[in-house]
């Protein structure tokens, strides 16, 4: 199911058939510029901090690029901050 619809992509929760784990799939919209997608993929793949969602891979399906991300349960950071305030 679609978890979030955005201007440049939609994010879905899925089961990754390879390891049967839940993941988030960020499916870029077809009108996104390829260089913008490639730039984001490059930056996200380089992130290694344990406090940042990990990129597990990416794929090209039917001409559309998708990023496979670690799925973190519990809602969005925006909702968390709205409900509990800023972290001190």
PDB file of C-alpha atoms in Angstrom:
ATOM      1  CA  UNK A   1       0.000   0.000   0.000  1.00  0.00           C
ATOM      2  CA  UNK A   2       1.043   3.594  -0.621  1.00  0.00           C
ATOM      3  CA  UNK A   3       2.278   5.153   2.625  1.00  0.00           C
ATOM      4  CA  UNK A   4       2.971   8.637   1.275  1.00  0.00           C
ATOM      5  CA  UNK A   5       2.283  10.475  -1.967  1.00  0.00           C
ATOM      6  CA  UNK A   6       4.688  13.256  -2.793  1.00  0.00           C
ATOM      7  CA  UNK A   7       5.460  15.682  -5.584  1.00  0.00           C
ATOM      8  CA  UNK A   8       8.401  13.660  -6.937  1.00  0.00           C
ATOM      9  CA  UNK A   9       7.680  10.142  -5.676  1.00  0.00           C
ATOM     10  CA  UNK A  10       5.334   7.786  -3.881  1.00  0.00           C
ATOM     11  CA  UNK A  11       6.486   5.573  -1.015  1.00  0.00           C
ATOM     12  CA  UNK A  12       5.099   2.074  -0.560  1.00  0.00           C
ATOM     13  CA  UNK A  13       5.536  -0.570   2.111  1.00  0.00           C
ATOM     14  CA  UNK A  14       6.375  -3.938   0.575  1.00  0.00           C
ATOM     15  CA  UNK A  15       7.834  -7.310   1.384  1.00  0.00           C
ATOM     16  CA  UNK A  16      11.228  -7.846  -0.234  1.00  0.00           C
ATOM     17  CA  UNK A  17      10.984 -11.301  -1.786  1.00  0.00           C
ATOM     18  CA  UNK A  18      14.736 -11.922  -1.403  1.00  0.00           C
ATOM     19  CA  UNK A  19      14.722 -11.953   2.405  1.00  0.00           C
ATOM     20  CA  UNK A  20      10.975 -11.733   3.239  1.00  0.00           C
ATOM     21  CA  UNK A  21      11.480  -8.479   5.184  1.00  0.00           C
ATOM     22  CA  UNK A  22       9.320  -5.393   5.094  1.00  0.00           C
ATOM     23  CA  UNK A  23      10.902  -2.497   3.214  1.00  0.00           C
ATOM     24  CA  UNK A  24       9.893   0.930   1.959  1.00  0.00           C
ATOM     25  CA  UNK A  25      10.028   1.440  -1.802  1.00  0.00           C
ATOM     26  CA  UNK A  26      10.403   5.001  -3.038  1.00  0.00           C
ATOM     27  CA  UNK A  27       9.053   4.975  -6.594  1.00  0.00           C
ATOM     28  CA  UNK A  28      10.074   8.095  -8.485  1.00  0.00           C
ATOM     29  CA  UNK A  29       7.473   9.680 -10.741  1.00  0.00           C
ATOM     30  CA  UNK A  30       8.061   9.346 -14.469  1.00  0.00           C
ATOM     31  CA  UNK A  31       8.435  13.117 -14.981  1.00  0.00           C
ATOM     32  CA  UNK A  32      11.490  13.293 -12.674  1.00  0.00           C
ATOM     33  CA  UNK A  33      14.707  14.235 -14.417  1.00  0.00           C
ATOM     34  CA  UNK A  34      17.123  11.261 -14.531  1.00  0.00           C
ATOM     35  CA  UNK A  35      20.038  13.386 -13.282  1.00  0.00           C
ATOM     36  CA  UNK A  36      18.003  14.423 -10.203  1.00  0.00           C
ATOM     37  CA  UNK A  37      17.179  10.792  -9.408  1.00  0.00           C
ATOM     38  CA  UNK A  38      20.787   9.705  -9.931  1.00  0.00           C
ATOM     39  CA  UNK A  39      22.026  12.505  -7.669  1.00  0.00           C
ATOM     40  CA  UNK A  40      19.667  11.476  -4.876  1.00  0.00           C
ATOM     41  CA  UNK A  41      20.561   7.795  -5.250  1.00  0.00           C
ATOM     42  CA  UNK A  42      24.269   8.613  -5.121  1.00  0.00           C
ATOM     43  CA  UNK A  43      23.913  10.720  -1.962  1.00  0.00           C
ATOM     44  CA  UNK A  44      21.648   8.277  -0.134  1.00  0.00           C
ATOM     45  CA  UNK A  45      23.860   5.264  -0.937  1.00  0.00           C
ATOM     46  CA  UNK A  46      26.819   7.094   0.682  1.00  0.00           C
ATOM     47  CA  UNK A  47      25.052   7.695   4.028  1.00  0.00           C
ATOM     48  CA  UNK A  48      26.293   5.371   6.765  1.00  0.00           C
ATOM     49  CA  UNK A  49      25.071   6.911  10.030  1.00  0.00           C
ATOM     50  CA  UNK A  50      23.125   4.431  12.180  1.00  0.00           C
ATOM     51  CA  UNK A  51      20.476   7.139  12.827  1.00  0.00           C
ATOM     52  CA  UNK A  52      19.592   7.488   9.149  1.00  0.00           C
ATOM     53  CA  UNK A  53      17.348   5.123   7.203  1.00  0.00           C
ATOM     54  CA  UNK A  54      19.539   2.846   5.115  1.00  0.00           C
ATOM     55  CA  UNK A  55      19.222   2.483   1.363  1.00  0.00           C
ATOM     56  CA  UNK A  56      19.239  -1.244   0.609  1.00  0.00           C
ATOM     57  CA  UNK A  57      19.345  -0.885  -3.166  1.00  0.00           C
ATOM     58  CA  UNK A  58      17.622   0.455  -6.213  1.00  0.00           C
ATOM     59  CA  UNK A  59      15.961  -0.921  -9.298  1.00  0.00           C
ATOM     60  CA  UNK A  60      14.636   0.086 -12.692  1.00  0.00           C
ATOM     61  CA  UNK A  61      11.235  -1.335 -13.587  1.00  0.00           C
ATOM     62  CA  UNK A  62       9.172  -0.391 -16.611  1.00  0.00           C
ATOM     63  CA  UNK A  63      11.354   2.672 -17.154  1.00  0.00           C
ATOM     64  CA  UNK A  64      10.904   4.007 -13.608  1.00  0.00           C
ATOM     65  CA  UNK A  65      13.564   4.064 -10.917  1.00  0.00           C
ATOM     66  CA  UNK A  66      12.844   2.975  -7.375  1.00  0.00           C
ATOM     67  CA  UNK A  67      14.916   3.105  -4.209  1.00  0.00           C
ATOM     68  CA  UNK A  68      14.571   0.284  -1.665  1.00  0.00           C
ATOM     69  CA  UNK A  69      14.877   1.599   1.890  1.00  0.00           C
ATOM     70  CA  UNK A  70      14.863   0.213   5.390  1.00  0.00           C
ATOM     71  CA  UNK A  71      11.302   0.440   6.737  1.00  0.00           C
ATOM     72  CA  UNK A  72      11.007   2.216  10.073  1.00  0.00           C
ATOM     73  CA  UNK A  73       7.683   1.693  11.824  1.00  0.00           C
ATOM     74  CA  UNK A  74       5.956   4.337  13.884  1.00  0.00           C
ATOM     75  CA  UNK A  75       5.030   7.083  11.456  1.00  0.00           C
ATOM     76  CA  UNK A  76       6.796  10.098  10.077  1.00  0.00           C
ATOM     77  CA  UNK A  77       9.294  12.369  11.798  1.00  0.00           C
ATOM     78  CA  UNK A  78       6.860  15.249  11.190  1.00  0.00           C
ATOM     79  CA  UNK A  79       4.103  13.446  13.127  1.00  0.00           C
ATOM     80  CA  UNK A  80       6.488  12.506  15.938  1.00  0.00           C
ATOM     81  CA  UNK A  81       7.657  16.106  16.358  1.00  0.00           C
ATOM     82  CA  UNK A  82       4.081  17.403  16.178  1.00  0.00           C
ATOM     83  CA  UNK A  83       2.937  14.954  18.867  1.00  0.00           C
ATOM     84  CA  UNK A  84       5.898  15.184  21.257  1.00  0.00           C
ATOM     85  CA  UNK A  85       7.768  18.386  20.440  1.00  0.00           C
ATOM     86  CA  UNK A  86      11.434  18.800  19.627  1.00  0.00           C
ATOM     87  CA  UNK A  87      14.126  16.557  21.047  1.00  0.00           C
ATOM     88  CA  UNK A  88      16.360  18.185  23.648  1.00  0.00           C
TER      89      UNK A  88
END
